[in-house]
Short mmCIF file of C-alpha atoms in Angstrom, two decimals:
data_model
loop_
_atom_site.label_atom_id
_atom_site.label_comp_id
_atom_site.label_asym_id
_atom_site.label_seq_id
_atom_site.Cartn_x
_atom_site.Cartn_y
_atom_site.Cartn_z
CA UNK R 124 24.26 14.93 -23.98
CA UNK R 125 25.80 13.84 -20.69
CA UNK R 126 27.18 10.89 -19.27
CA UNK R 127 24.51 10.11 -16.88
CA UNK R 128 22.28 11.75 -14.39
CA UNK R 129 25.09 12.24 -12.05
CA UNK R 130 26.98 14.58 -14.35
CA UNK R 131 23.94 16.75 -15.20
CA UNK R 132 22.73 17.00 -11.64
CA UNK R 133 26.51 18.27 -10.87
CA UNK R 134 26.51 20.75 -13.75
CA UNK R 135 27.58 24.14 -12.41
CA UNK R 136 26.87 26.44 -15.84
CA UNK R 137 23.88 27.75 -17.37
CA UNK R 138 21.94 25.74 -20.04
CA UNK R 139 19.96 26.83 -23.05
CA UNK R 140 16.23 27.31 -21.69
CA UNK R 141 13.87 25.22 -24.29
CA UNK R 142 16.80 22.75 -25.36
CA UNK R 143 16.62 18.88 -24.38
CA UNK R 144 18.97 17.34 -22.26
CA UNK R 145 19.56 13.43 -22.14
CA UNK R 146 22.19 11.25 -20.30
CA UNK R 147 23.57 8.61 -22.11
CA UNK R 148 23.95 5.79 -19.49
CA UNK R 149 20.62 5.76 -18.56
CA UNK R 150 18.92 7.12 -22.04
CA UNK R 151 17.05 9.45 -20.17
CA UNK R 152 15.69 13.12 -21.34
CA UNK R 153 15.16 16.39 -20.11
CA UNK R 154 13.59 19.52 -20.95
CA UNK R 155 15.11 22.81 -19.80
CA UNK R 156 13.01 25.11 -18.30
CA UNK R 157 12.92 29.05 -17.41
CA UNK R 158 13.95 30.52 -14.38
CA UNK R 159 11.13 30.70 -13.09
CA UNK R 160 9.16 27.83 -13.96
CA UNK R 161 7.01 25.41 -11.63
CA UNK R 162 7.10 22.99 -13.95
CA UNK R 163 9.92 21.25 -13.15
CA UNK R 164 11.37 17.97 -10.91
CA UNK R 165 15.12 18.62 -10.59
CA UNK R 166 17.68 21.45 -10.81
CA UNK R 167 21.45 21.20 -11.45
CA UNK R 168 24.09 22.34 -8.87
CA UNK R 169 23.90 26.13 -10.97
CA UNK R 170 20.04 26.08 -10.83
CA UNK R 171 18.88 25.18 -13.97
CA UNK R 172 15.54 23.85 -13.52
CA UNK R 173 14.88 20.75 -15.80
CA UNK R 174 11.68 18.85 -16.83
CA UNK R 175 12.32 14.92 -16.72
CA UNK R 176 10.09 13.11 -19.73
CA UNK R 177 8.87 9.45 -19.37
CA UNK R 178 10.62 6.77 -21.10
CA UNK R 179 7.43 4.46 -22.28
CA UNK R 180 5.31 6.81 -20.79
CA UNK R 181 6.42 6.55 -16.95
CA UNK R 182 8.76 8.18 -14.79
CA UNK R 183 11.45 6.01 -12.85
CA UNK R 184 12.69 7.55 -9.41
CA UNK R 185 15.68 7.35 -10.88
CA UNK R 186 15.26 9.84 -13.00
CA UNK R 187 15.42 12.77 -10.01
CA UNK R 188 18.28 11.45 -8.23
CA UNK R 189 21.43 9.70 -8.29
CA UNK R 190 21.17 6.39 -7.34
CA UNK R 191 23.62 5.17 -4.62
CA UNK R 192 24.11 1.67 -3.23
CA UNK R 193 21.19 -0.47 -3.86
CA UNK R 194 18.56 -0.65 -0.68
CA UNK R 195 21.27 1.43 1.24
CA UNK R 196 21.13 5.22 0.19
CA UNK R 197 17.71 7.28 1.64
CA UNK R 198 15.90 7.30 -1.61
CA UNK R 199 12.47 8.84 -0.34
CA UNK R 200 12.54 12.33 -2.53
CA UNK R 201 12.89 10.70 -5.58
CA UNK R 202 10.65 7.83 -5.48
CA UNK R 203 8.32 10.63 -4.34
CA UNK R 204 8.74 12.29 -7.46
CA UNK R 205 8.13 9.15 -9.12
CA UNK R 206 4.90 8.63 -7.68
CA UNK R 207 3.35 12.48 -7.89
CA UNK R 208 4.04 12.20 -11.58
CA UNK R 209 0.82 9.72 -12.00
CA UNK R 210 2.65 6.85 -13.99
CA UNK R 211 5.72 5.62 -12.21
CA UNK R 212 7.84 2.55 -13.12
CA UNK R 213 9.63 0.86 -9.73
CA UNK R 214 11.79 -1.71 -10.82
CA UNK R 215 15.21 -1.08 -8.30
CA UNK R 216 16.18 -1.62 -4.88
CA UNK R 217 15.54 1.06 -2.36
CA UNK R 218 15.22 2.26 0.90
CA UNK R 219 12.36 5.24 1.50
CA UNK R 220 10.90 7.17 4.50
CA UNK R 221 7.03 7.40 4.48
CA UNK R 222 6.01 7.79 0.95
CA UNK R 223 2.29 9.84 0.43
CA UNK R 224 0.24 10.25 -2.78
CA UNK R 225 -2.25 12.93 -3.27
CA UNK R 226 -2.79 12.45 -6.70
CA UNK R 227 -4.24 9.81 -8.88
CA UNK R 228 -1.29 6.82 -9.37
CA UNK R 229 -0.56 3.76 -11.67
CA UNK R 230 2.35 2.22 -11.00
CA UNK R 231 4.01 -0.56 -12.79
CA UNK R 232 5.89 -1.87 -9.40
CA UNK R 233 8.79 -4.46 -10.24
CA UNK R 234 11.16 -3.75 -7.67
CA UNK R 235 11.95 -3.94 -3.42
CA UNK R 236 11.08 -1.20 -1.06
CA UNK R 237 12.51 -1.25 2.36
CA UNK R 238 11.42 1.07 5.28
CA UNK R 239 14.24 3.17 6.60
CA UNK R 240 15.29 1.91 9.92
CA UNK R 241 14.77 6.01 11.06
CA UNK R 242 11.25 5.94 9.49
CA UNK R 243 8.61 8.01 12.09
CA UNK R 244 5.49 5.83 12.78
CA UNK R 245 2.83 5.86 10.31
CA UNK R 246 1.92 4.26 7.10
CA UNK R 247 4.90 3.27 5.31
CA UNK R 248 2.76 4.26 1.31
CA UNK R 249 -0.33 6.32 1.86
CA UNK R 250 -2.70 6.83 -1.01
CA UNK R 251 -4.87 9.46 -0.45
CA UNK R 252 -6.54 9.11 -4.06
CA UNK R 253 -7.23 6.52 -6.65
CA UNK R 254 -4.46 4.19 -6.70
CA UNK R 255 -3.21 0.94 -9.47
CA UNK R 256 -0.14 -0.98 -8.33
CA UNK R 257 0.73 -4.03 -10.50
CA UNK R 258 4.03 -5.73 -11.30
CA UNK R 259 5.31 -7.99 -8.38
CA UNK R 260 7.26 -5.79 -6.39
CA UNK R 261 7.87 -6.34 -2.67
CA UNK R 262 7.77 -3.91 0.47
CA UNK R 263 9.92 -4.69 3.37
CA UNK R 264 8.60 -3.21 6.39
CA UNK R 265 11.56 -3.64 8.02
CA UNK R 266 9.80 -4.33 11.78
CA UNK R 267 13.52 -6.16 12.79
CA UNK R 268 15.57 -3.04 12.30
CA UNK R 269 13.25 -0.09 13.65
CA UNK R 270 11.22 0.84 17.09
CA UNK R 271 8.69 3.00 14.92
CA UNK R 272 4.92 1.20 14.12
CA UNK R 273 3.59 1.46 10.28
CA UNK R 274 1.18 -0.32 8.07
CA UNK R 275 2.51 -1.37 4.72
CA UNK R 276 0.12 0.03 2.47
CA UNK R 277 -2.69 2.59 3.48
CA UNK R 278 -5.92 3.82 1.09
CA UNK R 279 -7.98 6.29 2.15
CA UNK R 280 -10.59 8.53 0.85
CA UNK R 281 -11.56 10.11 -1.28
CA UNK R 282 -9.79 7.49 -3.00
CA UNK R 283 -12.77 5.14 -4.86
CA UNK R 284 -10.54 3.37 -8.15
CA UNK R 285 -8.05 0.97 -5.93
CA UNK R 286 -6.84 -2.06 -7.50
CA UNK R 287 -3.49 -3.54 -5.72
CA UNK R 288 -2.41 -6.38 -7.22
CA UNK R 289 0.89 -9.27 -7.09
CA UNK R 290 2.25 -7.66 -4.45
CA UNK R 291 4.67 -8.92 -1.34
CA UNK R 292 4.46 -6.89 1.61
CA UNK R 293 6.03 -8.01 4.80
CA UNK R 294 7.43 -6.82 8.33
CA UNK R 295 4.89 -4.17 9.53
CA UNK R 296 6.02 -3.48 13.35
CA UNK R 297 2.41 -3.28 15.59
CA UNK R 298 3.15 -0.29 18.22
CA UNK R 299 -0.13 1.66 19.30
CA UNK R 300 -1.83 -0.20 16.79
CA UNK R 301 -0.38 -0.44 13.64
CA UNK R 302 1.27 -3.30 12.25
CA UNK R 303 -1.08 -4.22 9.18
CA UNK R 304 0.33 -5.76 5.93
CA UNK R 305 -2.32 -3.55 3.80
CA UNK R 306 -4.82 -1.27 5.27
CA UNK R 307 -7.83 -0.46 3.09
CA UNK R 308 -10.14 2.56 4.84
CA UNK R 309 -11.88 4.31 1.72
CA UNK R 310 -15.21 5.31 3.42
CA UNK R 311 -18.54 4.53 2.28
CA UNK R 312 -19.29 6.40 -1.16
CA UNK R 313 -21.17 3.91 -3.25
CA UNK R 314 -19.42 4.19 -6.80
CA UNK R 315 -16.42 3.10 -4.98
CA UNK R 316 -14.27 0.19 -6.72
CA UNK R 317 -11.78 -1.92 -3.99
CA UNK R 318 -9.76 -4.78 -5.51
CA UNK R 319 -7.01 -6.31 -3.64
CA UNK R 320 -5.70 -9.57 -5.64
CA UNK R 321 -2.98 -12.02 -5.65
CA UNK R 322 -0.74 -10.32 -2.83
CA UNK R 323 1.70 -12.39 -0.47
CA UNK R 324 1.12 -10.24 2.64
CA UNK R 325 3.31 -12.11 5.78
CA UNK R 326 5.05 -11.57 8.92
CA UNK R 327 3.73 -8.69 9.73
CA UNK R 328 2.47 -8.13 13.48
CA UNK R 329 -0.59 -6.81 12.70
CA UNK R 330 -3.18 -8.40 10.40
CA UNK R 331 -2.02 -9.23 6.62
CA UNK R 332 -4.88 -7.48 5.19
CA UNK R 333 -7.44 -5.14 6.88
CA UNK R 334 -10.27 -3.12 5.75
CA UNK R 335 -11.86 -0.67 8.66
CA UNK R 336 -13.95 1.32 6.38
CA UNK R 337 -14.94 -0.05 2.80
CA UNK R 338 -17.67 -1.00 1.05
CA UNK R 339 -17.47 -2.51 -2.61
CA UNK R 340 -14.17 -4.29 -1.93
CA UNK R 341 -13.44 -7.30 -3.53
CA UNK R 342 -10.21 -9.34 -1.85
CA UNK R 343 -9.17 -12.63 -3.87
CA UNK R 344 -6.61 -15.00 -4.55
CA UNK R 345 -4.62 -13.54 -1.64
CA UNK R 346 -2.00 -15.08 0.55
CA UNK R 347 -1.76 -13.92 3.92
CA UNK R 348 0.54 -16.05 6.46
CA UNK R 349 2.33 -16.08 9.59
CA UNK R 350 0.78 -12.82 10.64
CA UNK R 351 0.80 -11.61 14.03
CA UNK R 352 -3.07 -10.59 13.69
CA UNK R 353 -5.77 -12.14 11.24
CA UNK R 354 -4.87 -13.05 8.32
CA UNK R 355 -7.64 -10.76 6.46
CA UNK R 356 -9.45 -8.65 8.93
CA UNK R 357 -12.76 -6.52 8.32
CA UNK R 358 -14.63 -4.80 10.86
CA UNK R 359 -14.04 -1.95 13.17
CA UNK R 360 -14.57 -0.50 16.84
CA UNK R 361 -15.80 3.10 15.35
CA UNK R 362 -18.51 3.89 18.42
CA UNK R 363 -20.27 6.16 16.07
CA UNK R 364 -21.08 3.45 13.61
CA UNK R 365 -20.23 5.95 10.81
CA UNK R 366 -17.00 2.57 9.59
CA UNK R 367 -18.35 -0.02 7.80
CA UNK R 368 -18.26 -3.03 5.80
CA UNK R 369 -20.31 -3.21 3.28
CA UNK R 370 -20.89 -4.88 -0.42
CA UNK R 371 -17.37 -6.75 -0.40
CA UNK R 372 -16.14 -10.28 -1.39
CA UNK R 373 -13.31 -11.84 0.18
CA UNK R 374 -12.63 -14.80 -1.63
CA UNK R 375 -10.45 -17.88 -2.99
CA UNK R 376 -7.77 -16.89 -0.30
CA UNK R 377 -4.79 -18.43 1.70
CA UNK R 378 -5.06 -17.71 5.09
CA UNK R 379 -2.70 -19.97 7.61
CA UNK R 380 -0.37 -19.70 9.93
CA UNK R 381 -1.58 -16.47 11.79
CA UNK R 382 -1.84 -16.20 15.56
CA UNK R 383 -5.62 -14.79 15.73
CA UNK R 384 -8.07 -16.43 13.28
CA UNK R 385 -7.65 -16.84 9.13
CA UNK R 386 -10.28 -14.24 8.31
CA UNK R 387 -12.72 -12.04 10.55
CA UNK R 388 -15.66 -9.83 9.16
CA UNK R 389 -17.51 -7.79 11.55
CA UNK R 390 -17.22 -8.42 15.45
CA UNK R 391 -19.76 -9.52 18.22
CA UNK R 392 -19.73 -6.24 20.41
CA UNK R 393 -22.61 -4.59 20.00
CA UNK R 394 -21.88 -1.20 20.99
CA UNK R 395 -18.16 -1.22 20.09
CA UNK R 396 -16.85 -0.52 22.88
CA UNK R 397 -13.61 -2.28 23.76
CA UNK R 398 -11.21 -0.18 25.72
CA UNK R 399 -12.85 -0.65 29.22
CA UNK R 400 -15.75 -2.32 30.84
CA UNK R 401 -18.06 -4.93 30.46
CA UNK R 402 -18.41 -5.71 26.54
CA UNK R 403 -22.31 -5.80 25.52
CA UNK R 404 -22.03 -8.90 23.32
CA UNK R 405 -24.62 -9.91 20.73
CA UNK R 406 -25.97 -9.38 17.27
CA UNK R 407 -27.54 -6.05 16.66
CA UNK R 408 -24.12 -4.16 15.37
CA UNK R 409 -24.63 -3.05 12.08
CA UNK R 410 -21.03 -2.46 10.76
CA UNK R 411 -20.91 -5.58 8.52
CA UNK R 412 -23.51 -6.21 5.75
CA UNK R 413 -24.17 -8.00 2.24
CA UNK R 414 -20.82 -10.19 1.90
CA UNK R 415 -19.91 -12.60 0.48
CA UNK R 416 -16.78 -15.23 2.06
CA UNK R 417 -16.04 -18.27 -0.78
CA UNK R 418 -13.34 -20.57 -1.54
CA UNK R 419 -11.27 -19.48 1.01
CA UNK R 420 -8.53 -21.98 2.79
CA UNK R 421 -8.07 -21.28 6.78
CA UNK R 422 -5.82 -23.72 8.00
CA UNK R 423 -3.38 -24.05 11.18
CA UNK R 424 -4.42 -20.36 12.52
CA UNK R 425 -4.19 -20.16 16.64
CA UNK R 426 -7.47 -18.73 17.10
CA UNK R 427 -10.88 -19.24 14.51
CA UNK R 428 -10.23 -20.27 11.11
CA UNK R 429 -13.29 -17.87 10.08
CA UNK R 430 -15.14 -15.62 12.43
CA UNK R 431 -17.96 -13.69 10.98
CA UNK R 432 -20.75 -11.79 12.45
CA UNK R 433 -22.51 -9.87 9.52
CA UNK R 434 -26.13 -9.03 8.50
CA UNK R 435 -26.93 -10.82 4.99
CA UNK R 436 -24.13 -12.90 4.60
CA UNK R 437 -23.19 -15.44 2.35
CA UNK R 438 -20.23 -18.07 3.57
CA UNK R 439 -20.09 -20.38 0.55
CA UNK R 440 -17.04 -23.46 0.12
CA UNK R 441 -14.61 -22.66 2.48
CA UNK R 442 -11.99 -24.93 4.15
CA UNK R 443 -11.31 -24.57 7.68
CA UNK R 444 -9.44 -27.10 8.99
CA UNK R 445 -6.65 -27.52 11.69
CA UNK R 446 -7.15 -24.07 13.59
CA UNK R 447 -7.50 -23.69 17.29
CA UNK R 448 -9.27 -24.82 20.03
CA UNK R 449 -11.97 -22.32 19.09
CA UNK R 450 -11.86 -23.12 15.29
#
């Protein structure tokens, strides 16, 4: 047994290959593994090669590194390590570069991210396959401290299980595009499963939530605020048509204080094209189709309160109230 991870990480001698290791701060325990093994997340300062096991089944980042001043130290390899186990519990205070996740993910999510003010632009979490977050945790963005652009959280495919739930995420920093609270682009495969419920997403310069690509998404009992964008935002300027929106629900959510409208599905430009020229407005784009927008608040937004343009769409009980001159 050793004191804590600190003291094992700094052990300079040889251990006994198949023995367990545990610390006895943390209560944490590790298998030693051969020489050669690639089945292993840390090594000591001699080299041995150890094998962290979960404690109640997940993996805590700081199980693969020592942990330094909370939110200060660079903690990106270890929540990374976390998170490419499968079953990660984040319940401290750090500060990561870009995180990304090729590999199916539950997380039980407690605890405060913050972007590293030296973070390159990009999505700040990419999922790249299925993905659960639950728990209340927060991610700070960080836009007031850093030059770089991000989204918070970005879901692409092949991903098709996505549930993101209780989340705060705040301070996505819009250059050359970015700036979105969560970002949801999964693609079209039809036994896909979106759910994005109960999230505070605010501040952010982009749009609090925002789906480009995704079809069986269901958004609800969100909160999105004081954005610099939408406050939920689905539809896309993909000229080939091959982004769409299709068999989602966005429903029973906050939307207020954002400086374009409270929610947008779909767009008015036929042709998608944006960048230059005269826009061909009118109703024959086929991006956005068979949705359903209910029970939503859109108050005190600069722009629309709600702004739809979809084929076989429902808009059922919302309140829109107090938005702008074009509400």
């Amino acid at each position: 047994q050793f004191e804590n991870v600190a003291a094992l990480l700094a052990w300079n001698l040889p251990l006994v290959v198949g023995k367990y290791i545990s610390t006895q701060a943390e209560g944490y325990t590790y298998y030693v593994e051969a020489t050669g093994s690639t089945n292993y997340h840390v090594t000591t300062a001699f080299g041995n090669r150890l094998r962290a096991l979960p404690r109640a089944s997940r993996w805590e980042p700081e199980m693969f590194a020592v942990n330094g001043s909370p939110g200060v130290t660079n903690m990106t390899a270890a929540l990374q390590l976390a998170l490419n186990t499968g079953r990660a519990r984040i319940n401290g205070v750090y500060r990561s570069m870009q995180l990304v996740v090729n590999t199916a993910v539950d997380v039980e999510f407690g605890g405060t991210i913050t972007r590293h003010p030296n973070a390159t632009t990009g999505s700040f979490i990419v999922f790249n396959a299925d993905v659960l977050i639950d728990g209340r945790g927060k991610l700070d963005l960080n836009k007031e401290n850093t030059t770089t652009g991000c989204h918070g959280i970005r879901v692409s495919a092949p991903a098709l299980k996505v549930g993101i739930f209780n989340m705060t995420i705040r301070g996505a920093k819009a250059v050359s595009g970015w700036g979105d609270g969560i970002n949801i682009g999964t693609g079209q495969n039809a036994s896909s499963d979106i759910r994005v419920a109960g999230c505070t997403c605010e501040d952010n310069d982009g749009a609090g939530i925002s789906g480009p690509d995704i079809r069986n998404g269901d958004l609800f009992n969100n909160r999105c605020l004081r954005n610099g964008g939408n406050g939920i935002l689905l539809n896309n300027f993909d000229q080939t048509f091959t982004q769409k929106i299709r068999g989602t629900r966005v429903r029973h959510n906050l939307c207020s204080f954002n400086v374009w409208s409270g929610i947008g599905v779909g767009n008015y430009i036929e042709d998608n094209k944006i960048s230059s020229g005269v826009r061909l407005y009118g109703f024959n784009n086929m991006e956005a189709s068979v949705i359903v927008i209910e029970g939503n608040t859109c108050e005190s937004n600069s722009v629309y309160g709600l702004a739809v343009a979809a084929l076989r769409v429902s808009v059922l009980g919302n309140t829109v109230r107090r938005n702008g001159t074009e509400g």
